[in-house]
């Protein structure tokens, strides 16, 4: 059992990690140790997702020539593609995998979560109701893709926070031509039709101290209690 002193210390360490993190534009010429990056990926893998269906894959781009070919279509990642120790493209599963009748969903229920046949039927009915009525996801392929992509940001946030807690810098990026990036990755054989690019993230070590401290609104301006 954690004591109050230990809990307070952990809370302080976590807040210090949040304060440490900043959107690093260029990284130092230093590689993240293999076990440290495995730890970062593991926190992404363990992240929560709707129904526990993990609508993501993590594509780690270490090939320098591929990074160079991506750069013209990623205006917000030029410095990071060139200098990051590790560059990750977070992929979101689209309607081919996430539709309530998709084989991937059956695989998740049966092989990963390990539901009994009876529990699978119950989960199927509930998931179908959720997609058809509660969130109206099946009427639009874009709605389904966006729903999956939003969940990748949960994994992304956990990966960046865990990186900061061990002194590793990061930068999330949406500054790219999504269609052009997807076309290139498909041509290179790194992207299948059941996946779309959601967001990118670079990891490494800052090459300089931030120019200024983080700026955020006060908690009173963000939270309403009712």
mmCIF file of C-alpha atoms in Angstrom:
data_model
loop_
_atom_site.group_PDB
_atom_site.id
_atom_site.type_symbol
_atom_site.label_atom_id
_atom_site.label_comp_id
_atom_site.label_asym_id
_atom_site.label_seq_id
_atom_site.Cartn_x
_atom_site.Cartn_y
_atom_site.Cartn_z
ATOM 1 C CA UNK A 1 0.000 0.000 0.000
ATOM 2 C CA UNK A 2 1.312 3.435 -0.905
ATOM 3 C CA UNK A 3 1.791 5.894 1.919
ATOM 4 C CA UNK A 4 0.649 9.501 1.584
ATOM 5 C CA UNK A 5 4.276 10.588 1.389
ATOM 6 C CA UNK A 6 4.978 8.182 -1.461
ATOM 7 C CA UNK A 7 1.792 9.209 -3.266
ATOM 8 C CA UNK A 8 2.604 12.891 -2.939
ATOM 9 C CA UNK A 9 6.113 12.262 -4.261
ATOM 10 C CA UNK A 10 4.752 10.399 -7.283
ATOM 11 C CA UNK A 11 2.250 13.145 -7.994
ATOM 12 C CA UNK A 12 5.023 15.726 -7.887
ATOM 13 C CA UNK A 13 7.198 13.657 -10.211
ATOM 14 C CA UNK A 14 4.347 13.296 -12.708
ATOM 15 C CA UNK A 15 3.628 17.039 -12.676
ATOM 16 C CA UNK A 16 7.340 17.738 -13.154
ATOM 17 C CA UNK A 17 7.285 15.470 -16.220
ATOM 18 C CA UNK A 18 4.352 17.432 -17.664
ATOM 19 C CA UNK A 19 6.231 20.670 -17.048
ATOM 20 C CA UNK A 20 9.382 19.210 -18.628
ATOM 21 C CA UNK A 21 7.623 18.159 -21.851
ATOM 22 C CA UNK A 22 7.520 20.603 -24.738
ATOM 23 C CA UNK A 23 6.971 20.326 -28.477
ATOM 24 C CA UNK A 24 10.540 19.664 -29.573
ATOM 25 C CA UNK A 25 11.155 20.856 -33.139
ATOM 26 C CA UNK A 26 14.707 19.584 -33.561
ATOM 27 C CA UNK A 27 16.500 16.881 -31.636
ATOM 28 C CA UNK A 28 20.079 16.286 -30.570
ATOM 29 C CA UNK A 29 22.174 13.627 -32.296
ATOM 30 C CA UNK A 30 21.492 11.012 -29.646
ATOM 31 C CA UNK A 31 19.595 7.740 -29.863
ATOM 32 C CA UNK A 32 17.008 6.573 -27.356
ATOM 33 C CA UNK A 33 18.130 3.295 -25.766
ATOM 34 C CA UNK A 34 16.222 0.299 -27.095
ATOM 35 C CA UNK A 35 14.704 -0.610 -23.720
ATOM 36 C CA UNK A 36 13.532 2.972 -23.126
ATOM 37 C CA UNK A 37 11.722 3.126 -26.454
ATOM 38 C CA UNK A 38 10.231 -0.317 -25.849
ATOM 39 C CA UNK A 39 8.851 1.127 -22.611
ATOM 40 C CA UNK A 40 7.274 4.034 -24.511
ATOM 41 C CA UNK A 41 5.655 1.685 -27.017
ATOM 42 C CA UNK A 42 4.399 -0.512 -24.187
ATOM 43 C CA UNK A 43 2.549 2.423 -22.616
ATOM 44 C CA UNK A 44 0.881 2.966 -25.980
ATOM 45 C CA UNK A 45 -0.036 -0.708 -26.221
ATOM 46 C CA UNK A 46 -1.549 -0.673 -22.721
ATOM 47 C CA UNK A 47 -3.653 2.410 -23.404
ATOM 48 C CA UNK A 48 -7.442 2.195 -23.089
ATOM 49 C CA UNK A 49 -9.736 2.152 -26.101
ATOM 50 C CA UNK A 50 -13.479 2.044 -26.707
ATOM 51 C CA UNK A 51 -14.748 -1.474 -25.984
ATOM 52 C CA UNK A 52 -11.083 -2.494 -25.635
ATOM 53 C CA UNK A 53 -10.816 -3.012 -29.401
ATOM 54 C CA UNK A 54 -7.440 -1.244 -29.855
ATOM 55 C CA UNK A 55 -8.155 0.557 -33.153
ATOM 56 C CA UNK A 56 -4.515 1.394 -33.823
ATOM 57 C CA UNK A 57 -1.123 0.331 -35.062
ATOM 58 C CA UNK A 58 2.199 2.100 -34.494
ATOM 59 C CA UNK A 59 4.464 2.491 -37.522
ATOM 60 C CA UNK A 60 8.019 3.362 -36.422
ATOM 61 C CA UNK A 61 9.891 5.051 -39.274
ATOM 62 C CA UNK A 62 13.654 4.568 -38.810
ATOM 63 C CA UNK A 63 14.604 4.305 -42.497
ATOM 64 C CA UNK A 64 16.272 7.639 -43.312
ATOM 65 C CA UNK A 65 15.430 7.428 -47.005
ATOM 66 C CA UNK A 66 11.742 6.896 -46.216
ATOM 67 C CA UNK A 67 11.802 9.813 -43.801
ATOM 68 C CA UNK A 68 13.236 11.968 -46.585
ATOM 69 C CA UNK A 69 10.452 10.917 -48.958
ATOM 70 C CA UNK A 70 7.827 11.725 -46.323
ATOM 71 C CA UNK A 71 9.247 15.203 -45.618
ATOM 72 C CA UNK A 72 7.751 17.036 -48.657
ATOM 73 C CA UNK A 73 4.270 16.026 -47.496
ATOM 74 C CA UNK A 74 4.827 16.745 -43.791
ATOM 75 C CA UNK A 75 5.376 20.479 -43.482
ATOM 76 C CA UNK A 76 4.960 20.336 -39.707
ATOM 77 C CA UNK A 77 7.549 17.598 -39.242
ATOM 78 C CA UNK A 78 10.533 18.713 -41.306
ATOM 79 C CA UNK A 79 12.914 19.215 -38.382
ATOM 80 C CA UNK A 80 11.652 16.184 -36.522
ATOM 81 C CA UNK A 81 11.875 13.791 -39.466
ATOM 82 C CA UNK A 82 15.476 14.826 -39.985
ATOM 83 C CA UNK A 83 16.646 14.702 -36.374
ATOM 84 C CA UNK A 84 14.371 12.507 -34.198
ATOM 85 C CA UNK A 85 15.785 9.348 -32.680
ATOM 86 C CA UNK A 86 12.458 7.622 -33.328
ATOM 87 C CA UNK A 87 9.591 8.781 -35.552
ATOM 88 C CA UNK A 88 6.172 7.181 -35.139
ATOM 89 C CA UNK A 89 3.095 7.354 -37.349
ATOM 90 C CA UNK A 90 -0.007 6.340 -35.431
ATOM 91 C CA UNK A 91 -2.428 4.487 -37.690
ATOM 92 C CA UNK A 92 -6.162 4.189 -37.044
ATOM 93 C CA UNK A 93 -8.236 1.222 -38.110
ATOM 94 C CA UNK A 94 -11.087 2.265 -40.393
ATOM 95 C CA UNK A 95 -14.543 0.821 -41.089
ATOM 96 C CA UNK A 96 -13.085 -2.366 -42.629
ATOM 97 C CA UNK A 97 -11.876 -3.381 -39.182
ATOM 98 C CA UNK A 98 -14.107 -1.452 -36.791
ATOM 99 C CA UNK A 99 -17.594 -2.155 -38.186
ATOM 100 C CA UNK A 100 -19.599 -4.345 -35.825
ATOM 101 C CA UNK A 101 -19.575 -7.172 -38.405
ATOM 102 C CA UNK A 102 -15.836 -6.946 -39.164
ATOM 103 C CA UNK A 103 -13.650 -10.061 -38.727
ATOM 104 C CA UNK A 104 -11.233 -7.939 -36.676
ATOM 105 C CA UNK A 105 -13.926 -7.290 -34.055
ATOM 106 C CA UNK A 106 -14.678 -11.004 -33.841
ATOM 107 C CA UNK A 107 -10.947 -11.679 -33.475
ATOM 108 C CA UNK A 108 -10.687 -9.168 -30.632
ATOM 109 C CA UNK A 109 -13.674 -10.614 -28.776
ATOM 110 C CA UNK A 110 -12.689 -14.240 -29.242
ATOM 111 C CA UNK A 111 -8.892 -14.380 -29.407
ATOM 112 C CA UNK A 112 -7.708 -11.332 -27.488
ATOM 113 C CA UNK A 113 -10.354 -10.541 -24.872
ATOM 114 C CA UNK A 114 -11.320 -14.219 -24.606
ATOM 115 C CA UNK A 115 -15.088 -13.864 -24.358
ATOM 116 C CA UNK A 116 -17.318 -16.912 -24.241
ATOM 117 C CA UNK A 117 -19.727 -17.400 -27.188
ATOM 118 C CA UNK A 118 -22.582 -16.133 -25.026
ATOM 119 C CA UNK A 119 -20.631 -13.066 -23.968
ATOM 120 C CA UNK A 120 -19.640 -12.419 -27.594
ATOM 121 C CA UNK A 121 -23.298 -12.338 -28.630
ATOM 122 C CA UNK A 122 -24.102 -9.877 -25.870
ATOM 123 C CA UNK A 123 -21.089 -7.689 -26.701
ATOM 124 C CA UNK A 124 -21.931 -7.807 -30.427
ATOM 125 C CA UNK A 125 -25.477 -6.582 -29.786
ATOM 126 C CA UNK A 126 -24.290 -3.786 -27.521
ATOM 127 C CA UNK A 127 -21.520 -2.705 -29.923
ATOM 128 C CA UNK A 128 -23.925 -2.690 -32.870
ATOM 129 C CA UNK A 129 -26.382 -0.533 -30.926
ATOM 130 C CA UNK A 130 -23.544 1.825 -30.044
ATOM 131 C CA UNK A 131 -22.410 2.185 -33.666
ATOM 132 C CA UNK A 132 -25.831 2.378 -35.290
ATOM 133 C CA UNK A 133 -27.695 4.562 -32.804
ATOM 134 C CA UNK A 134 -25.648 6.019 -29.959
ATOM 135 C CA UNK A 135 -22.792 7.458 -32.031
ATOM 136 C CA UNK A 136 -24.227 7.023 -35.564
ATOM 137 C CA UNK A 137 -20.943 5.668 -36.890
ATOM 138 C CA UNK A 138 -22.113 3.331 -39.642
ATOM 139 C CA UNK A 139 -23.817 5.967 -41.802
ATOM 140 C CA UNK A 140 -20.467 7.507 -42.764
ATOM 141 C CA UNK A 141 -17.060 5.979 -43.429
ATOM 142 C CA UNK A 142 -15.538 9.278 -42.333
ATOM 143 C CA UNK A 143 -17.347 9.090 -38.988
ATOM 144 C CA UNK A 144 -15.904 5.646 -38.328
ATOM 145 C CA UNK A 145 -12.384 6.731 -39.303
ATOM 146 C CA UNK A 146 -12.589 9.835 -37.121
ATOM 147 C CA UNK A 147 -13.849 7.800 -34.171
ATOM 148 C CA UNK A 148 -10.874 5.453 -34.459
ATOM 149 C CA UNK A 149 -8.423 8.298 -34.976
ATOM 150 C CA UNK A 150 -9.597 10.068 -31.830
ATOM 151 C CA UNK A 151 -8.672 6.994 -29.827
ATOM 152 C CA UNK A 152 -5.115 6.967 -31.128
ATOM 153 C CA UNK A 153 -4.639 10.254 -29.287
ATOM 154 C CA UNK A 154 -5.166 8.406 -26.002
ATOM 155 C CA UNK A 155 -2.195 6.188 -26.828
ATOM 156 C CA UNK A 156 -0.233 9.189 -28.096
ATOM 157 C CA UNK A 157 -0.779 11.137 -24.872
ATOM 158 C CA UNK A 158 0.309 8.195 -22.756
ATOM 159 C CA UNK A 159 3.422 7.648 -24.863
ATOM 160 C CA UNK A 160 4.482 11.293 -24.623
ATOM 161 C CA UNK A 161 3.837 11.447 -20.889
ATOM 162 C CA UNK A 162 5.730 8.241 -20.199
ATOM 163 C CA UNK A 163 8.602 9.519 -22.336
ATOM 164 C CA UNK A 164 8.754 12.753 -20.349
ATOM 165 C CA UNK A 165 8.852 10.816 -17.099
ATOM 166 C CA UNK A 166 12.129 9.185 -18.172
ATOM 167 C CA UNK A 167 13.632 12.382 -19.607
ATOM 168 C CA UNK A 168 12.808 11.792 -23.275
ATOM 169 C CA UNK A 169 11.413 14.572 -25.443
ATOM 170 C CA UNK A 170 8.631 14.324 -27.977
ATOM 171 C CA UNK A 171 6.486 16.267 -30.399
ATOM 172 C CA UNK A 172 3.022 15.412 -31.754
ATOM 173 C CA UNK A 173 2.279 16.540 -35.322
ATOM 174 C CA UNK A 174 -0.771 17.033 -37.499
ATOM 175 C CA UNK A 175 1.006 19.226 -40.048
ATOM 176 C CA UNK A 176 0.952 16.875 -43.034
ATOM 177 C CA UNK A 177 -0.945 16.051 -46.209
ATOM 178 C CA UNK A 178 -2.824 12.975 -45.062
ATOM 179 C CA UNK A 179 -3.735 11.639 -48.498
ATOM 180 C CA UNK A 180 -0.225 12.102 -49.885
ATOM 181 C CA UNK A 181 1.363 10.424 -46.867
ATOM 182 C CA UNK A 182 -1.047 7.505 -47.096
ATOM 183 C CA UNK A 183 -0.426 7.093 -50.818
ATOM 184 C CA UNK A 184 3.331 7.027 -50.267
ATOM 185 C CA UNK A 185 3.102 4.515 -47.432
ATOM 186 C CA UNK A 186 0.820 2.279 -49.497
ATOM 187 C CA UNK A 187 3.206 2.427 -52.457
ATOM 188 C CA UNK A 188 6.023 1.430 -50.106
ATOM 189 C CA UNK A 189 3.967 -1.473 -48.735
ATOM 190 C CA UNK A 190 3.689 -0.045 -45.219
ATOM 191 C CA UNK A 191 -0.040 0.746 -45.178
ATOM 192 C CA UNK A 192 -2.977 -1.539 -45.914
ATOM 193 C CA UNK A 193 -6.502 -0.493 -46.881
ATOM 194 C CA UNK A 194 -7.878 -1.123 -43.392
ATOM 195 C CA UNK A 195 -5.691 1.615 -41.891
ATOM 196 C CA UNK A 196 -5.435 5.398 -42.136
ATOM 197 C CA UNK A 197 -2.843 7.849 -40.861
ATOM 198 C CA UNK A 198 -4.129 9.607 -37.726
ATOM 199 C CA UNK A 199 -1.209 11.570 -36.258
ATOM 200 C CA UNK A 200 2.584 11.567 -36.084
ATOM 201 C CA UNK A 201 4.982 11.812 -33.154
ATOM 202 C CA UNK A 202 8.730 12.260 -32.851
ATOM 203 C CA UNK A 203 10.852 11.152 -29.892
ATOM 204 C CA UNK A 204 14.402 11.989 -28.907
ATOM 205 C CA UNK A 205 16.400 14.457 -26.844
ATOM 206 C CA UNK A 206 16.081 18.230 -27.174
ATOM 207 C CA UNK A 207 19.002 19.992 -28.822
ATOM 208 C CA UNK A 208 18.375 23.195 -26.864
ATOM 209 C CA UNK A 209 16.400 24.398 -23.876
ATOM 210 C CA UNK A 210 12.898 25.717 -24.617
ATOM 211 C CA UNK A 211 12.782 29.429 -25.398
ATOM 212 C CA UNK A 212 10.074 29.952 -22.790
ATOM 213 C CA UNK A 213 8.104 28.097 -20.159
ATOM 214 C CA UNK A 214 4.806 26.442 -20.947
ATOM 215 C CA UNK A 215 1.772 28.701 -21.064
ATOM 216 C CA UNK A 216 -1.599 27.342 -20.035
ATOM 217 C CA UNK A 217 -4.912 28.781 -18.905
ATOM 218 C CA UNK A 218 -5.701 28.762 -15.192
ATOM 219 C CA UNK A 219 -7.627 25.741 -13.923
ATOM 220 C CA UNK A 220 -10.517 28.033 -12.954
ATOM 221 C CA UNK A 221 -10.918 28.983 -16.616
ATOM 222 C CA UNK A 222 -11.150 25.335 -17.719
ATOM 223 C CA UNK A 223 -13.254 23.532 -15.138
ATOM 224 C CA UNK A 224 -16.904 23.908 -14.213
ATOM 225 C CA UNK A 225 -18.337 22.101 -11.189
ATOM 226 C CA UNK A 226 -22.064 21.399 -11.249
#
